[in-house]
C-alpha positions as a printed Julia matrix, in Angstrom:
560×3 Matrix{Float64}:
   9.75   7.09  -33.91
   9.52  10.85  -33.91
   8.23  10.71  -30.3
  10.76   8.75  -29.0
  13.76  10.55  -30.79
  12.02  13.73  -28.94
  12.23  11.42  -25.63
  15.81  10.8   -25.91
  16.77  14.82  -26.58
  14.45  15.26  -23.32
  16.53  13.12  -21.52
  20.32  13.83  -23.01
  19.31  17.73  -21.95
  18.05  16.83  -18.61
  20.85  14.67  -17.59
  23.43  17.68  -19.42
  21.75  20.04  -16.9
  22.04  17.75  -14.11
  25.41  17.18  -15.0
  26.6   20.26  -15.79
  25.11  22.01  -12.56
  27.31  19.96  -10.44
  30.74  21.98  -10.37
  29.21  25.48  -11.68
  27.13  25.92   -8.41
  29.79  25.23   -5.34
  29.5   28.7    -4.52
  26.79  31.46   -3.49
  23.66  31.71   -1.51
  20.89  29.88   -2.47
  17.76  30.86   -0.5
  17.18  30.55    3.2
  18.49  27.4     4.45
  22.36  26.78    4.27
  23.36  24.6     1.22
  25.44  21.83    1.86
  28.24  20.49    0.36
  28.12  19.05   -2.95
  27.4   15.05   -2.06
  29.28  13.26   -5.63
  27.41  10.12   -4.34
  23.84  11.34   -4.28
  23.9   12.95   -7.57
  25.22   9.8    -9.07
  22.47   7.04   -7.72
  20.28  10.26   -8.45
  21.16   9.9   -12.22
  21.55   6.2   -11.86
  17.71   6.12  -11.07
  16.83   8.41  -13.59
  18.39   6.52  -16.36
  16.68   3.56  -15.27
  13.2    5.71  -15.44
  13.9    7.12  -18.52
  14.73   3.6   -19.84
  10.99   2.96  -18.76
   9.48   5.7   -19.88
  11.36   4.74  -23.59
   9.49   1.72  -23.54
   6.34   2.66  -22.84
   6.01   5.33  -25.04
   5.79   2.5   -27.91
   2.86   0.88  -25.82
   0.95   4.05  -24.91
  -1.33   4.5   -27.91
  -4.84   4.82  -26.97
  -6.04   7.14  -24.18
  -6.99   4.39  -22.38
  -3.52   3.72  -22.23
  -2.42   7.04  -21.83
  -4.98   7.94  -18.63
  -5.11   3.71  -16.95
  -2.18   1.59  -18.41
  -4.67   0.11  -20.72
  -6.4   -1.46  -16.82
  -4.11  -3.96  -17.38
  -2.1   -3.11  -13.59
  -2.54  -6.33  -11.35
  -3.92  -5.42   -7.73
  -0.32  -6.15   -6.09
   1.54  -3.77   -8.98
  -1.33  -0.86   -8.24
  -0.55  -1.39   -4.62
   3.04  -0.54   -4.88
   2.37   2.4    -6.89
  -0.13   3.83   -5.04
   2.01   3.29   -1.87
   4.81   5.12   -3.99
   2.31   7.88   -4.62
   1.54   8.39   -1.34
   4.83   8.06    0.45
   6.51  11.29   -0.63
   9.84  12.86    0.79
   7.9   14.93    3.34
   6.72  11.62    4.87
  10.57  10.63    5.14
  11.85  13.71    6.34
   8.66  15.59    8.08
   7.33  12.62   10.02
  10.56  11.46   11.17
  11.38  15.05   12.56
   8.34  15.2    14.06
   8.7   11.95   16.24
  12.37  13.15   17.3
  11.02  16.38   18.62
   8.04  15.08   19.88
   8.01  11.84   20.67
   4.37   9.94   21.15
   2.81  12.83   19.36
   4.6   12.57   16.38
   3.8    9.12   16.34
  -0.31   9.73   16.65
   0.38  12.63   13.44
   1.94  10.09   11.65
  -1.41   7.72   11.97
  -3.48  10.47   11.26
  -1.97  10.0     7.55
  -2.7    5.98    7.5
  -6.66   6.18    8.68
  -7.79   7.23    5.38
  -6.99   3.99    3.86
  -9.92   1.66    5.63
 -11.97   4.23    4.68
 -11.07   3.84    1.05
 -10.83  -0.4     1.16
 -14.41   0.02    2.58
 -16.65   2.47    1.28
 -14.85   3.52   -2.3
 -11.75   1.15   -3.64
 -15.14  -1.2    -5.63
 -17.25   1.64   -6.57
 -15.2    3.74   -7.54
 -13.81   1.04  -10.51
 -16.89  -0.2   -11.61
 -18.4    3.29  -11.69
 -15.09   5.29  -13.05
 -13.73   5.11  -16.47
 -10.39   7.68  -16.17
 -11.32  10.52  -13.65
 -13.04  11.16   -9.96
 -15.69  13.39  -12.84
 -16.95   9.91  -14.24
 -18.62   8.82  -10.94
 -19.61  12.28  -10.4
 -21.77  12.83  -13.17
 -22.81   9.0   -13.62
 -26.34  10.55  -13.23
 -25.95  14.23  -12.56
 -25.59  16.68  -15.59
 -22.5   15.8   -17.21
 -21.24  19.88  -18.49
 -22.11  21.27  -14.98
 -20.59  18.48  -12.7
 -17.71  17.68  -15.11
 -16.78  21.39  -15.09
 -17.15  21.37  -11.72
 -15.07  18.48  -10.54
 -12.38  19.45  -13.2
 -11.97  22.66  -11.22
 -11.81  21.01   -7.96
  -9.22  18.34   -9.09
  -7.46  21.1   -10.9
  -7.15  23.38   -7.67
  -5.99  20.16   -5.79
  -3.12  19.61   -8.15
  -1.92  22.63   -8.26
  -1.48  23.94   -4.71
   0.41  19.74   -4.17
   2.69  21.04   -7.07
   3.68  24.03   -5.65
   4.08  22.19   -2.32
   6.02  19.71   -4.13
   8.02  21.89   -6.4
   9.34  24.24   -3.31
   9.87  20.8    -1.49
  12.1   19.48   -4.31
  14.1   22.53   -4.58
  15.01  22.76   -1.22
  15.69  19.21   -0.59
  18.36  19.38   -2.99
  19.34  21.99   -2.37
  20.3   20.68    1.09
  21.06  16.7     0.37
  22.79  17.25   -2.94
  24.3   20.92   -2.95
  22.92  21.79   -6.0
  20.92  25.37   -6.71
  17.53  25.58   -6.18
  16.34  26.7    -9.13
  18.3   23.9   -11.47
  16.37  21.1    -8.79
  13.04  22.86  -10.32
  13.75  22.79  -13.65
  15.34  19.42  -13.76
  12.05  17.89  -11.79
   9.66  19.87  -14.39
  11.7   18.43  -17.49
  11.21  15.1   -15.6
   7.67  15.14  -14.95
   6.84  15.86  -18.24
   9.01  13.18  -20.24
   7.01  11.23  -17.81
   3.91  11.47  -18.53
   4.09  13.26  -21.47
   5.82  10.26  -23.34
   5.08   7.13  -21.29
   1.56   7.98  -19.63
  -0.13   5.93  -17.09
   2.39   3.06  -17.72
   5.59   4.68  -17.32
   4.06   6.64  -14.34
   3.19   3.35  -12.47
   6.05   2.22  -13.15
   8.38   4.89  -11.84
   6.14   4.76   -8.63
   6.87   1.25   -8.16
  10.34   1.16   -8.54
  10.76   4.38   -5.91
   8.31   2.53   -3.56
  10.77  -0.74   -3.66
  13.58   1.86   -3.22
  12.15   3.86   -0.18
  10.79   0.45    1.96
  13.96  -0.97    1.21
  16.09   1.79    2.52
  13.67   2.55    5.06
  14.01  -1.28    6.42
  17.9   -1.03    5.92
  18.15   1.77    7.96
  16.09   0.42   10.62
  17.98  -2.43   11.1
  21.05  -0.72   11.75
  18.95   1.66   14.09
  17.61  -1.48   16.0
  21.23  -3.36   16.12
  22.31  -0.46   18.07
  19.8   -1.35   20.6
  19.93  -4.46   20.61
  16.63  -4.94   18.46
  14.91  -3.75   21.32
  11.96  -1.2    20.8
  12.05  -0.45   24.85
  15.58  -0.17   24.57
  15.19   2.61   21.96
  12.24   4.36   24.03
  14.23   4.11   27.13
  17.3    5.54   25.62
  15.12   8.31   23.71
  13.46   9.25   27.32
  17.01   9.73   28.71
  18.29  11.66   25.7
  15.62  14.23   24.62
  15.12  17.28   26.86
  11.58  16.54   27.86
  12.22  13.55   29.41
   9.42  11.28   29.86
   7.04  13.74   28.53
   8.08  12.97   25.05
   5.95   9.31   25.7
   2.82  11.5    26.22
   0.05  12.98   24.52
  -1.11  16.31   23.97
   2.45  18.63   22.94
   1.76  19.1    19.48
  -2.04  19.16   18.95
  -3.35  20.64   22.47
  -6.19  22.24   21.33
  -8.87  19.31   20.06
 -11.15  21.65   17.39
  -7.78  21.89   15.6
  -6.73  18.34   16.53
  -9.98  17.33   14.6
  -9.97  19.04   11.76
  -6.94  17.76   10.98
  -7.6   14.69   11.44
 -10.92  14.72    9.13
  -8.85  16.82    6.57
  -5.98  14.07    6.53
  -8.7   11.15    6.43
 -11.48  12.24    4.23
  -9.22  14.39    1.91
  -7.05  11.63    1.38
 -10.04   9.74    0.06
 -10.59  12.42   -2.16
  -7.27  13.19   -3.6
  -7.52  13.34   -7.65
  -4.38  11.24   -8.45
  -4.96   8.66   -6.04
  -8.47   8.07   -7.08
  -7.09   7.82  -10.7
  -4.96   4.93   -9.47
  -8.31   2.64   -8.88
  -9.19   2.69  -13.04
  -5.66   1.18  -13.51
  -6.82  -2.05  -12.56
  -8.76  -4.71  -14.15
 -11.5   -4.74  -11.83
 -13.13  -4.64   -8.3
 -11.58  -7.33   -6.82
  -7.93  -6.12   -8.3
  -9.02  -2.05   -7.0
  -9.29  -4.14   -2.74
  -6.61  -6.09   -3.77
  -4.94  -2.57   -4.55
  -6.08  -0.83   -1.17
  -5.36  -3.74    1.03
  -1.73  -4.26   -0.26
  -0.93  -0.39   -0.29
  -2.59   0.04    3.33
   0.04  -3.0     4.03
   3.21  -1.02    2.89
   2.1    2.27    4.02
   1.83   1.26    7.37
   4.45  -1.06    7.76
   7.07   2.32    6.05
   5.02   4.44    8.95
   6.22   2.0    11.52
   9.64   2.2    10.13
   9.63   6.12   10.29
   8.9    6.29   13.98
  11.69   3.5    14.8
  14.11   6.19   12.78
  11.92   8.87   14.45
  13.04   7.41   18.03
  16.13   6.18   16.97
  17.89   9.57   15.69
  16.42  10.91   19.53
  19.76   9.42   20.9
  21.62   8.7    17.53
  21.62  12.27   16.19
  20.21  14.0    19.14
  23.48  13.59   21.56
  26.01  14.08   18.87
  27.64  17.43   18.42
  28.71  16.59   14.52
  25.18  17.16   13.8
  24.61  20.19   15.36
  25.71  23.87   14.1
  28.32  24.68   16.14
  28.51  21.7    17.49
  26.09  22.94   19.93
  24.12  19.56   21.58
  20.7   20.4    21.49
  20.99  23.77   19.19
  19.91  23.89   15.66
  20.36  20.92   13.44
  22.38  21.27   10.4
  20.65  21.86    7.06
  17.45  22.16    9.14
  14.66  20.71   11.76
  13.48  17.89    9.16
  17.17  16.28    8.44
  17.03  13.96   10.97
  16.62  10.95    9.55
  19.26  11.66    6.97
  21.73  12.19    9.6
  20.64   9.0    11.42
  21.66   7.67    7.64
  24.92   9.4     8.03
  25.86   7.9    11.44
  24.85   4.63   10.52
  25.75   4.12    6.69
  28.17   6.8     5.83
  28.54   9.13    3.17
  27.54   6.27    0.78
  24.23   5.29    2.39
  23.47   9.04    2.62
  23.43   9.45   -0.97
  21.5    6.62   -1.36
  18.77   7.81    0.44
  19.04  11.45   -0.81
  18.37   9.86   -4.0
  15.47   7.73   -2.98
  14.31  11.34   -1.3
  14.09  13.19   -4.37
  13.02   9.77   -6.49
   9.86  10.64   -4.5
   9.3   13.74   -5.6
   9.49  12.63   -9.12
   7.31  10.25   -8.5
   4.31  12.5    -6.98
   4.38  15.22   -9.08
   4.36  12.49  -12.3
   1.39  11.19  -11.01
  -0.42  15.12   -9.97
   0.58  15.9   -13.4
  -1.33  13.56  -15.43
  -4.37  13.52  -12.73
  -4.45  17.0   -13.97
  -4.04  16.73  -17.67
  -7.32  14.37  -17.62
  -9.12  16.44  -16.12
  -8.56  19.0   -18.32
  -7.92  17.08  -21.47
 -10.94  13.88  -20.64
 -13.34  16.42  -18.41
 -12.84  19.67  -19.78
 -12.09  19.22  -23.76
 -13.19  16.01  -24.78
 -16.84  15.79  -22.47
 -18.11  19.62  -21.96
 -16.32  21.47  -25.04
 -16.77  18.69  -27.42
 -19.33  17.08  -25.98
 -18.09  13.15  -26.17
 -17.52  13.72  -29.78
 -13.84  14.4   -29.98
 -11.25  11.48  -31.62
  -8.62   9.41  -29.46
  -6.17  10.96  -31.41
  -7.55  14.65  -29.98
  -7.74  13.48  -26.92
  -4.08  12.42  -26.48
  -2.89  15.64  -28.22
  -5.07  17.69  -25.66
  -3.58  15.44  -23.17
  -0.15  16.14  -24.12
  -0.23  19.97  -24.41
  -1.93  19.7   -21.28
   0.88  17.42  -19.57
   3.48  20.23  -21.03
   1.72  23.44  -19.59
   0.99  21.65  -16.11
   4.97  20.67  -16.22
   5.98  24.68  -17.24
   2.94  26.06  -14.78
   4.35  23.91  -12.23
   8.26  25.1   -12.72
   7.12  29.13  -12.77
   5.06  28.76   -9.56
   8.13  26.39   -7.72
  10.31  29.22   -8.77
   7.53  31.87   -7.51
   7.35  30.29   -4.6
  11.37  29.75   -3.31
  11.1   32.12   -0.4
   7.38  31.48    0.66
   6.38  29.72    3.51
   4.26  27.39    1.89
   3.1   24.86    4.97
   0.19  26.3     4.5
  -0.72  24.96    0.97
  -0.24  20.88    2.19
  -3.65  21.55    5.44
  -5.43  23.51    2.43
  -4.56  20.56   -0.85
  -6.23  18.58    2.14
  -8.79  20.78    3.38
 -10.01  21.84    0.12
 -10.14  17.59   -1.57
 -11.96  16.91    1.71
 -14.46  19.8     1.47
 -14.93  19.84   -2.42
 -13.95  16.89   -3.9
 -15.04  14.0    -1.36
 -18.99  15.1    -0.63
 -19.66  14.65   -3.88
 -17.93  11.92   -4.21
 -19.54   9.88   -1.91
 -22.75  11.05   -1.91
 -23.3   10.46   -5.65
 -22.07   6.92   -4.69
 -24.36   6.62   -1.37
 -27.18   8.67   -1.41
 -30.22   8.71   -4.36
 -31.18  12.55   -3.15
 -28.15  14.02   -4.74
 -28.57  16.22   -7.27
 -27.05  18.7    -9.83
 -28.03  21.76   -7.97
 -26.9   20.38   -4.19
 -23.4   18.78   -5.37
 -22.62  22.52   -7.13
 -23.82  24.46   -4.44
 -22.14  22.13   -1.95
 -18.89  21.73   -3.75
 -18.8   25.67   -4.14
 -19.91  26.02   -0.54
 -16.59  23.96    0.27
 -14.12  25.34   -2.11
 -15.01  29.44   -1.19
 -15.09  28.3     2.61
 -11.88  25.75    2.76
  -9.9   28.69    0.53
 -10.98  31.73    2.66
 -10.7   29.97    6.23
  -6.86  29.24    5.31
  -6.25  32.49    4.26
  -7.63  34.0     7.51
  -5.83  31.39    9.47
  -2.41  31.92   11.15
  -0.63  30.16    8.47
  -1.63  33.12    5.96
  -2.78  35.88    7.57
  -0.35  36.15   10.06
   3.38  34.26    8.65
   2.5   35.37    5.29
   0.74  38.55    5.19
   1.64  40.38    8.44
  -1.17  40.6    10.43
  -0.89  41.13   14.33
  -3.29  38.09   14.74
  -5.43  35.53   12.81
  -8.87  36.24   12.27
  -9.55  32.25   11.96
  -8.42  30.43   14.88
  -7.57  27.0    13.64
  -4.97  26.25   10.72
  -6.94  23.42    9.63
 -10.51  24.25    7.51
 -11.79  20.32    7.05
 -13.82  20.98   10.32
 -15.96  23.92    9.45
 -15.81  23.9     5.33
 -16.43  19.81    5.2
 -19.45  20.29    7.25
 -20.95  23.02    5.43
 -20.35  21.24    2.07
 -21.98  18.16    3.59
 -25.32  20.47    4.89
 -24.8   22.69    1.42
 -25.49  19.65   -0.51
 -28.24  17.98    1.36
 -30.29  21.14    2.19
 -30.05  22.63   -1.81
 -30.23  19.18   -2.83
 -34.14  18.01   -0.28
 -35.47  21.34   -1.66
 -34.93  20.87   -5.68
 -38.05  19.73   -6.79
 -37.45  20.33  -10.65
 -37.94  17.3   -13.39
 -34.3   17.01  -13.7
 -33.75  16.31  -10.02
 -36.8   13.32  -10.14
 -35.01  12.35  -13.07
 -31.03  12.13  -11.38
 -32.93  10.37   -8.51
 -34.82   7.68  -10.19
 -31.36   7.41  -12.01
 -29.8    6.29   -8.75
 -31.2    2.52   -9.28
 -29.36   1.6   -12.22
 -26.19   3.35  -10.83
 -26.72   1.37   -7.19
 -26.57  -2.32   -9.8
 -23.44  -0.98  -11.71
 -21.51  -0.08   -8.45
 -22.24  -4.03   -7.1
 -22.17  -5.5   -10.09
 -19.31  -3.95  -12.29
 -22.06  -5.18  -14.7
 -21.48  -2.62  -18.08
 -18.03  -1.26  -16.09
 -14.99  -0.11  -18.68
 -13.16  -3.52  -19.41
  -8.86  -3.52  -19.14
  -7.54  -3.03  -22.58
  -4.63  -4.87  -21.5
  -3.58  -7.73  -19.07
């Protein structure tokens, strides 16, 4: 009762805040990018949805009393409900916004980026989605250290999952505050605050269940205003897709070019590692993997992937229709346009395109809807970064290397929730930190560093019976120091951020060069350890290989 009388101050405060910042901050500069007019109609579906969360969130709180229910909604998710939420995870606002800009400036190439973020998802139906729930109990650490030393490769993969979170919070954070600080007028600071209060009442209160749940009901809300908008994009054309591309040729300044290749990513080393961060870091993201031990079993974790790789690529589709659409749409009308300058800068910014196109074709109404559903997204992502971070340091850290395996549930769930609280506050500070920082930079190295630290391990402890201790730490450490200082020395950093005349690393994306020598890290250190604990994590491998097929002694769903 106590817990949820604390929920309901949470939320009373939260909403008073949201409220309350509404008339006080019509005036003022806010940070770099012009803020818009307060829009009465976004901040009141916003609201609307976050009621309807924190109804959720209410309810589950009563249900979450173990940490299996607190870490994988007691594994009682079906595959089609996991699929919807890990679809909600991954769809975020920058997919809305980014990807959509990115096709109306550049056409084809926008549309081969916007792939590059799907690809990941065979590899994860294939080679991971079974393994990884037959092997896992609550974190990416379980599989691991199935055989490895458990202190050493816990520690290490807490750190790795850890660093992962954190740089997607700040990206996220900064994202939030200047989203709504555009679509709904409001200060950027408040957007921070109110998203950290959020996130924490989230998972704080409702775990695993409430943050499926809130994932769920954003990824019904996105597809469904994604397809709305769509349609009202294709009856303008006739429902013709060479109607749109024909139109979009004659609008956009390049012409025909804009149907071609090779504008955005010209130079192939960096065209690669991109790709290989965006595919093999995806695979390797903390809070996605944590999705898979939500489910009941194997079949239920393909079920998952197949069903989320369905509605991820079917809203990717959708974003380069909007992409093409708001070419002609947005891109020939001077309303749009500061100044009203055809072909100048957009108003509120390069990635509003798509929420114009919403403008033109819904009004000030459907606009607000889909601000809403924008930062719905946000809230959704950071929920689930949040409590991928509070296992690992509450599960990894406390319960299996500090106490050894020998700490209560009850612990557990307290660690969890102090946890949950400092990521939430951490996560507010460095937002704030962050305001005026050009943080593009962060999203190629939360990539760069899950594909070069995390994923190795991962599937070579899954794959390969030479793994051991010694190669996954040197490996993962090899990848982390590398990913981390080839960023810094990139353009991105050493150039936008710190002032240097010119990079000293070439590329902005490190997945090439600090994947590879993770991979060789691991499998050189790992040939050449000849101690009895390496025969040992070798001959290990067999019973491991049994469990992974099998699911035979897996962790059973404490609910269904």
């Amino acid at each position: 009762m106590t817990a949820r009388r604390i929920l309901l101050a949470a939320s009373a405060a939260t909403l008073f805040a949201a409220l309350a910042a509404v008339p006080a901050l019509a005036a003022g500069d806010v940070g770099q990018l012009e803020k818009q007019p307060i829009n009465l109609s976004a901040i009141g579906m916003f609201i609307a949805f976050v009621l309807m969360t924190l109804g959720i969130t209410y309810w589950a709180a009563s249900r979450t009393r173990s940490t299996s229910d607190f870490y994988t909604a007691g594994g009682g998710i079906t595959g089609f409900q996991n699929g919807l939420a890990i679809a909600g995870d991954y769809m975020s606002a920058a997919t809305l916004l980014g990807l959509s800009s990115l096709v109306f400036a550049k056409g084809y190439d926008g549309f081969v980026y916007t792939i590059s973020f799907f690809v990941g998802w065979p590899i994860i139906l294939f080679l991971l989605a079974e393994r990884l729930r037959n092997l896992g109990h609550f974190t990416f650490a379980d599989i691991a250290s199935y055989r490895l030393d458990q202190g050493k490769i816990r520690t290490f993969a807490a750190i790795g999952s850890l660093t992962v979170v954190c740089f997607y919070l700040i990206v996220q954070m900064v994202g939030a505050g200047q989203l709504i600080k555009l679509l709904f007028g409001l200060d950027y600071n408040v957007a921070v605050i109110v998203v950290g209060v959020l996130m924490v009442v989230y998972v704080t209160f409702g775990g695993m269940i409430a943050t499926t749940w809130v994932q769920i009901i954003k990824a019904v809300l996105l597809l469904g205003g994604g397809m709305v908008l769509a349609f009202l994009a294709l009856s303008r054309f006739g429902f013709s897709l060479e109607a749109i591309a024909k139109s979009a040729i004659a609008s956009h300044k390049d012409g025909v070019k804009i149907m071609g290749p090779g504008t955005l990513l010209a130079d192939p080393v960096s065209a690669v590692s991109l790709s290989l961060g965006l595919l093999f870091g995806t695979a390797a993201l903390p809070h996605i993997m944590m999705r898979f031990f939500t489910v009941p079993n194997a079949r239920e974790a393909r079920k998952s992937v197949f069903y989320a790789s369905g509605f991820i690529g079917f809203f990717f589709l959708l974003v380069c229709i909007l992409g093409m659409a708001a070419i002609t749409i947005v891109g020939t009308d001077p309303q749009f346009f500061e100044g009203g300058k055809v072909g100048g800068k957009l108003i509120g910014g390069g990635n509003m395109p798509v929420m114009h196109l919403a403008k033109a074709l819904g009004g000030d109404l459907f606009l607000g809807f889909l601000s809403a559903v924008a930062f719905a997204t946000i809230l959704a992502v950071v929920s689930g970064l949040a409590l991928a971070g509070a296992s690992a340091i509450a599960h990894d850290l406390y319960a299996r290397v500090i106490r050894k395996g020998e700490a209560t549930e009850r612990e557990e769930m307290r660690v969890s929730k102090i946890a949950s609280l400092v990521l939430g506050v951490l996560a507010v500070v460095l937002g704030i930190a962050f305001e005026k920082q050009n943080v593009a930079f962060l999203v190629g190295l939360t990539f760069g560093v899950a594909a070069s630290v995390n994923f190795p391990v991962l599937i070579l402890s899954m794959y390969w019976k030479g793994l051991t201790t010694r190669g996954a730490l040197a490996g993962g450490i090899a990848g982390l120091i590398s990913a981390v200082t080839l960023v810094v020395l990139s353009n991105a950093v050493w150039v936008v951020v710190l002032n240097n005349p010119a990079p000293i690393f070439p590329y902005e994306q490190p997945a090439l060069f600090s994947m590879t020598l993770a991979f060789i890290v691991t499998i050189v250190v790992s040939k050449l350890d000849s101690s009895a604990s390496a025969r040992a994590e070798r001959e290990a491998f067999e019973d491991q290989f049994v469990r992974s097929q099998t699911g035979i002694g897996a962790a059973a769903a404490a609910k269904h």
